[in-house]
Amino acid sequence: MTPAGEGPFIAAVKPLVDAMGGEMLPPDQAGPDDVVLAWEGAEVVAVRLPQLADSLDHILAAMERKRGRPLAELDRKAKQEIVRTLEARGAFSVRHGVETVASALGVSRFTVYNYLNREKES
């Protein structure tokens, strides 16, 4: 979205909206579940939040971009770190979260559960 008069406020919130996998819309196109953001008393932009499952895919893609290679190519220690980070972000409360993460990491669901259990035992 590039609304007329895109200013510093939209530029400031855009990285956050992108990181969440959200969509920016003009405020007059906001639906009942969208979040309308105001700046200096005026509605500036509406944010359409993604479904939780879409957010997980977006988070995994961002982690992959940050590391510069597919998550499945990482070593075991790095994969364990990713599982800890995802757990802290609530990734495993999403339906099929373990399966989605296992697929992205190139490991089995059992391995993801082992990583989660190892963290709890520490």
JSON list of C-alpha atoms in Angstrom, two decimals:
[
{"chain": "A", "resi": 1, "resn": "MET", "atom": "CA", "xyz": [0.00, 0.00, 0.00]},
{"chain": "A", "resi": 2, "resn": "THR", "atom": "CA", "xyz": [1.24, 3.45, -0.80]},
{"chain": "A", "resi": 3, "resn": "PRO", "atom": "CA", "xyz": [-1.49, 5.83, 0.34]},
{"chain": "A", "resi": 4, "resn": "ALA", "atom": "CA", "xyz": [-1.43, 9.44, -0.74]},
{"chain": "A", "resi": 5, "resn": "GLY", "atom": "CA", "xyz": [0.80, 11.40, 1.56]},
{"chain": "A", "resi": 6, "resn": "GLU", "atom": "CA", "xyz": [2.57, 8.34, 2.97]},
{"chain": "A", "resi": 7, "resn": "GLY", "atom": "CA", "xyz": [4.47, 9.81, 5.83]},
{"chain": "A", "resi": 8, "resn": "PRO", "atom": "CA", "xyz": [6.82, 8.88, 8.61]},
{"chain": "A", "resi": 9, "resn": "PHE", "atom": "CA", "xyz": [4.14, 7.08, 10.62]},
{"chain": "A", "resi": 10, "resn": "ILE", "atom": "CA", "xyz": [3.39, 4.58, 7.84]},
{"chain": "A", "resi": 11, "resn": "ALA", "atom": "CA", "xyz": [7.09, 4.21, 7.13]},
{"chain": "A", "resi": 12, "resn": "ALA", "atom": "CA", "xyz": [7.63, 3.46, 10.83]},
{"chain": "A", "resi": 13, "resn": "VAL", "atom": "CA", "xyz": [4.92, 0.79, 11.15]},
{"chain": "A", "resi": 14, "resn": "LYS", "atom": "CA", "xyz": [5.46, -0.88, 7.75]},
{"chain": "A", "resi": 15, "resn": "PRO", "atom": "CA", "xyz": [8.39, -3.09, 8.88]},
{"chain": "A", "resi": 16, "resn": "LEU", "atom": "CA", "xyz": [6.30, -4.37, 11.78]},
{"chain": "A", "resi": 17, "resn": "VAL", "atom": "CA", "xyz": [3.28, -5.09, 9.58]},
{"chain": "A", "resi": 18, "resn": "ASP", "atom": "CA", "xyz": [5.53, -6.82, 7.03]},
{"chain": "A", "resi": 19, "resn": "ALA", "atom": "CA", "xyz": [7.19, -8.92, 9.75]},
{"chain": "A", "resi": 20, "resn": "MET", "atom": "CA", "xyz": [3.78, -10.12, 10.92]},
{"chain": "A", "resi": 21, "resn": "GLY", "atom": "CA", "xyz": [2.62, -10.86, 7.41]},
{"chain": "A", "resi": 22, "resn": "GLY", "atom": "CA", "xyz": [-0.11, -8.24, 7.70]},
{"chain": "A", "resi": 23, "resn": "GLU", "atom": "CA", "xyz": [-1.52, -5.99, 5.03]},
{"chain": "A", "resi": 24, "resn": "MET", "atom": "CA", "xyz": [-1.87, -2.20, 5.09]},
{"chain": "A", "resi": 25, "resn": "LEU", "atom": "CA", "xyz": [-5.08, -0.68, 3.73]},
{"chain": "A", "resi": 26, "resn": "PRO", "atom": "CA", "xyz": [-6.68, 2.74, 3.57]},
{"chain": "A", "resi": 27, "resn": "PRO", "atom": "CA", "xyz": [-8.72, 3.27, 6.77]},
{"chain": "A", "resi": 28, "resn": "ASP", "atom": "CA", "xyz": [-12.00, 3.49, 4.84]},
{"chain": "A", "resi": 29, "resn": "GLN", "atom": "CA", "xyz": [-11.46, -0.09, 3.60]},
{"chain": "A", "resi": 30, "resn": "ALA", "atom": "CA", "xyz": [-11.06, -1.52, 7.11]},
{"chain": "A", "resi": 31, "resn": "GLY", "atom": "CA", "xyz": [-13.15, -4.52, 8.01]},
{"chain": "A", "resi": 32, "resn": "PRO", "atom": "CA", "xyz": [-14.48, -5.35, 11.47]},
{"chain": "A", "resi": 33, "resn": "ASP", "atom": "CA", "xyz": [-11.38, -7.39, 12.39]},
{"chain": "A", "resi": 34, "resn": "ASP", "atom": "CA", "xyz": [-8.83, -4.90, 11.04]},
{"chain": "A", "resi": 35, "resn": "VAL", "atom": "CA", "xyz": [-6.89, -2.55, 13.31]},
{"chain": "A", "resi": 36, "resn": "VAL", "atom": "CA", "xyz": [-7.14, 1.12, 12.37]},
{"chain": "A", "resi": 37, "resn": "LEU", "atom": "CA", "xyz": [-4.13, 3.18, 13.41]},
{"chain": "A", "resi": 38, "resn": "ALA", "atom": "CA", "xyz": [-4.43, 6.89, 14.06]},
{"chain": "A", "resi": 39, "resn": "TRP", "atom": "CA", "xyz": [-1.73, 9.55, 14.14]},
{"chain": "A", "resi": 40, "resn": "GLU", "atom": "CA", "xyz": [-2.21, 13.02, 15.54]},
{"chain": "A", "resi": 41, "resn": "GLY", "atom": "CA", "xyz": [-5.97, 12.51, 15.74]},
{"chain": "A", "resi": 42, "resn": "ALA", "atom": "CA", "xyz": [-6.52, 11.23, 12.20]},
{"chain": "A", "resi": 43, "resn": "GLU", "atom": "CA", "xyz": [-6.99, 7.66, 11.01]},
{"chain": "A", "resi": 44, "resn": "VAL", "atom": "CA", "xyz": [-3.98, 6.96, 8.82]},
{"chain": "A", "resi": 45, "resn": "VAL", "atom": "CA", "xyz": [-3.93, 3.29, 7.97]},
{"chain": "A", "resi": 46, "resn": "ALA", "atom": "CA", "xyz": [-5.76, 0.04, 8.63]},
{"chain": "A", "resi": 47, "resn": "VAL", "atom": "CA", "xyz": [-3.85, -3.15, 9.29]},
{"chain": "A", "resi": 48, "resn": "ARG", "atom": "CA", "xyz": [-5.29, -6.51, 8.32]},
{"chain": "A", "resi": 49, "resn": "LEU", "atom": "CA", "xyz": [-3.66, -9.14, 10.48]},
{"chain": "A", "resi": 50, "resn": "PRO", "atom": "CA", "xyz": [-2.94, -12.56, 9.01]},
{"chain": "A", "resi": 51, "resn": "GLN", "atom": "CA", "xyz": [-4.41, -15.84, 10.20]},
{"chain": "A", "resi": 52, "resn": "LEU", "atom": "CA", "xyz": [-2.18, -17.49, 12.82]},
{"chain": "A", "resi": 53, "resn": "ALA", "atom": "CA", "xyz": [-1.13, -20.31, 10.49]},
{"chain": "A", "resi": 54, "resn": "ASP", "atom": "CA", "xyz": [-0.11, -17.75, 7.85]},
{"chain": "A", "resi": 55, "resn": "SER", "atom": "CA", "xyz": [1.89, -15.88, 10.49]},
{"chain": "A", "resi": 56, "resn": "LEU", "atom": "CA", "xyz": [3.87, -19.01, 11.28]},
{"chain": "A", "resi": 57, "resn": "ASP", "atom": "CA", "xyz": [4.75, -19.48, 7.61]},
{"chain": "A", "resi": 58, "resn": "HIS", "atom": "CA", "xyz": [5.76, -15.82, 7.45]},
{"chain": "A", "resi": 59, "resn": "ILE", "atom": "CA", "xyz": [7.92, -16.12, 10.58]},
{"chain": "A", "resi": 60, "resn": "LEU", "atom": "CA", "xyz": [9.66, -19.20, 9.19]},
{"chain": "A", "resi": 61, "resn": "ALA", "atom": "CA", "xyz": [10.32, -17.45, 5.88]},
{"chain": "A", "resi": 62, "resn": "ALA", "atom": "CA", "xyz": [11.77, -14.43, 7.72]},
{"chain": "A", "resi": 63, "resn": "MET", "atom": "CA", "xyz": [14.05, -16.71, 9.77]},
{"chain": "A", "resi": 64, "resn": "GLU", "atom": "CA", "xyz": [15.23, -18.33, 6.56]},
{"chain": "A", "resi": 65, "resn": "ARG", "atom": "CA", "xyz": [15.95, -14.95, 4.95]},
{"chain": "A", "resi": 66, "resn": "LYS", "atom": "CA", "xyz": [17.82, -13.79, 8.05]},
{"chain": "A", "resi": 67, "resn": "ARG", "atom": "CA", "xyz": [20.04, -16.88, 8.02]},
{"chain": "A", "resi": 68, "resn": "GLY", "atom": "CA", "xyz": [20.54, -16.71, 4.27]},
{"chain": "A", "resi": 69, "resn": "ARG", "atom": "CA", "xyz": [19.75, -20.35, 3.55]},
{"chain": "A", "resi": 70, "resn": "PRO", "atom": "CA", "xyz": [17.00, -22.94, 3.98]},
{"chain": "A", "resi": 71, "resn": "LEU", "atom": "CA", "xyz": [16.36, -23.83, 7.62]},
{"chain": "A", "resi": 72, "resn": "ALA", "atom": "CA", "xyz": [16.65, -27.51, 6.73]},
{"chain": "A", "resi": 73, "resn": "GLU", "atom": "CA", "xyz": [20.35, -26.94, 5.95]},
{"chain": "A", "resi": 74, "resn": "LEU", "atom": "CA", "xyz": [21.17, -25.69, 9.45]},
{"chain": "A", "resi": 75, "resn": "ASP", "atom": "CA", "xyz": [22.97, -27.82, 12.01]},
{"chain": "A", "resi": 76, "resn": "ARG", "atom": "CA", "xyz": [21.18, -29.41, 14.98]},
{"chain": "A", "resi": 77, "resn": "LYS", "atom": "CA", "xyz": [22.16, -26.66, 17.44]},
{"chain": "A", "resi": 78, "resn": "ALA", "atom": "CA", "xyz": [20.77, -23.94, 15.15]},
{"chain": "A", "resi": 79, "resn": "LYS", "atom": "CA", "xyz": [17.55, -25.90, 14.65]},
{"chain": "A", "resi": 80, "resn": "GLN", "atom": "CA", "xyz": [17.16, -26.26, 18.42]},
{"chain": "A", "resi": 81, "resn": "GLU", "atom": "CA", "xyz": [17.63, -22.51, 18.78]},
{"chain": "A", "resi": 82, "resn": "ILE", "atom": "CA", "xyz": [14.92, -21.90, 16.17]},
{"chain": "A", "resi": 83, "resn": "VAL", "atom": "CA", "xyz": [12.53, -24.24, 18.00]},
{"chain": "A", "resi": 84, "resn": "ARG", "atom": "CA", "xyz": [13.17, -22.35, 21.27]},
{"chain": "A", "resi": 85, "resn": "THR", "atom": "CA", "xyz": [12.52, -19.02, 19.55]},
{"chain": "A", "resi": 86, "resn": "LEU", "atom": "CA", "xyz": [9.35, -20.31, 17.93]},
{"chain": "A", "resi": 87, "resn": "GLU", "atom": "CA", "xyz": [8.10, -21.77, 21.19]},
{"chain": "A", "resi": 88, "resn": "ALA", "atom": "CA", "xyz": [8.60, -18.40, 22.89]},
{"chain": "A", "resi": 89, "resn": "ARG", "atom": "CA", "xyz": [6.56, -16.79, 20.09]},
{"chain": "A", "resi": 90, "resn": "GLY", "atom": "CA", "xyz": [3.69, -19.26, 20.51]},
{"chain": "A", "resi": 91, "resn": "ALA", "atom": "CA", "xyz": [4.25, -21.15, 17.26]},
{"chain": "A", "resi": 92, "resn": "PHE", "atom": "CA", "xyz": [3.24, -24.46, 18.75]},
{"chain": "A", "resi": 93, "resn": "SER", "atom": "CA", "xyz": [-0.17, -23.24, 19.87]},
{"chain": "A", "resi": 94, "resn": "VAL", "atom": "CA", "xyz": [-1.14, -22.97, 16.20]},
{"chain": "A", "resi": 95, "resn": "ARG", "atom": "CA", "xyz": [-2.91, -25.97, 14.75]},
{"chain": "A", "resi": 96, "resn": "HIS", "atom": "CA", "xyz": [-0.34, -28.12, 12.91]},
{"chain": "A", "resi": 97, "resn": "GLY", "atom": "CA", "xyz": [2.44, -25.87, 14.24]},
{"chain": "A", "resi": 98, "resn": "VAL", "atom": "CA", "xyz": [4.75, -28.78, 15.05]},
{"chain": "A", "resi": 99, "resn": "GLU", "atom": "CA", "xyz": [4.21, -30.29, 11.60]},
{"chain": "A", "resi": 100, "resn": "THR", "atom": "CA", "xyz": [4.82, -26.96, 9.87]},
{"chain": "A", "resi": 101, "resn": "VAL", "atom": "CA", "xyz": [8.03, -26.34, 11.81]},
{"chain": "A", "resi": 102, "resn": "ALA", "atom": "CA", "xyz": [9.24, -29.91, 11.31]},
{"chain": "A", "resi": 103, "resn": "SER", "atom": "CA", "xyz": [8.74, -29.59, 7.57]},
{"chain": "A", "resi": 104, "resn": "ALA", "atom": "CA", "xyz": [10.60, -26.28, 7.43]},
{"chain": "A", "resi": 105, "resn": "LEU", "atom": "CA", "xyz": [13.50, -27.70, 9.46]},
{"chain": "A", "resi": 106, "resn": "GLY", "atom": "CA", "xyz": [13.63, -30.94, 7.49]},
{"chain": "A", "resi": 107, "resn": "VAL", "atom": "CA", "xyz": [13.14, -33.05, 10.61]},
{"chain": "A", "resi": 108, "resn": "SER", "atom": "CA", "xyz": [10.38, -35.27, 11.99]},
{"chain": "A", "resi": 109, "resn": "ARG", "atom": "CA", "xyz": [7.65, -34.16, 14.38]},
{"chain": "A", "resi": 110, "resn": "PHE", "atom": "CA", "xyz": [9.29, -36.47, 16.93]},
{"chain": "A", "resi": 111, "resn": "THR", "atom": "CA", "xyz": [12.55, -34.48, 16.61]},
{"chain": "A", "resi": 112, "resn": "VAL", "atom": "CA", "xyz": [10.73, -31.18, 17.19]},
{"chain": "A", "resi": 113, "resn": "TYR", "atom": "CA", "xyz": [9.07, -32.66, 20.30]},
{"chain": "A", "resi": 114, "resn": "ASN", "atom": "CA", "xyz": [12.51, -33.83, 21.48]},
{"chain": "A", "resi": 115, "resn": "TYR", "atom": "CA", "xyz": [13.89, -30.31, 21.03]},
{"chain": "A", "resi": 116, "resn": "LEU", "atom": "CA", "xyz": [10.94, -28.93, 23.01]},
{"chain": "A", "resi": 117, "resn": "ASN", "atom": "CA", "xyz": [11.31, -31.51, 25.79]},
{"chain": "A", "resi": 118, "resn": "ARG", "atom": "CA", "xyz": [15.07, -30.98, 26.00]},
{"chain": "A", "resi": 119, "resn": "GLU", "atom": "CA", "xyz": [14.47, -27.28, 26.58]},
{"chain": "A", "resi": 120, "resn": "LYS", "atom": "CA", "xyz": [11.99, -27.99, 29.39]},
{"chain": "A", "resi": 121, "resn": "GLU", "atom": "CA", "xyz": [14.40, -30.40, 31.11]},
{"chain": "A", "resi": 122, "resn": "SER", "atom": "CA", "xyz": [17.22, -27.81, 31.19]}
]
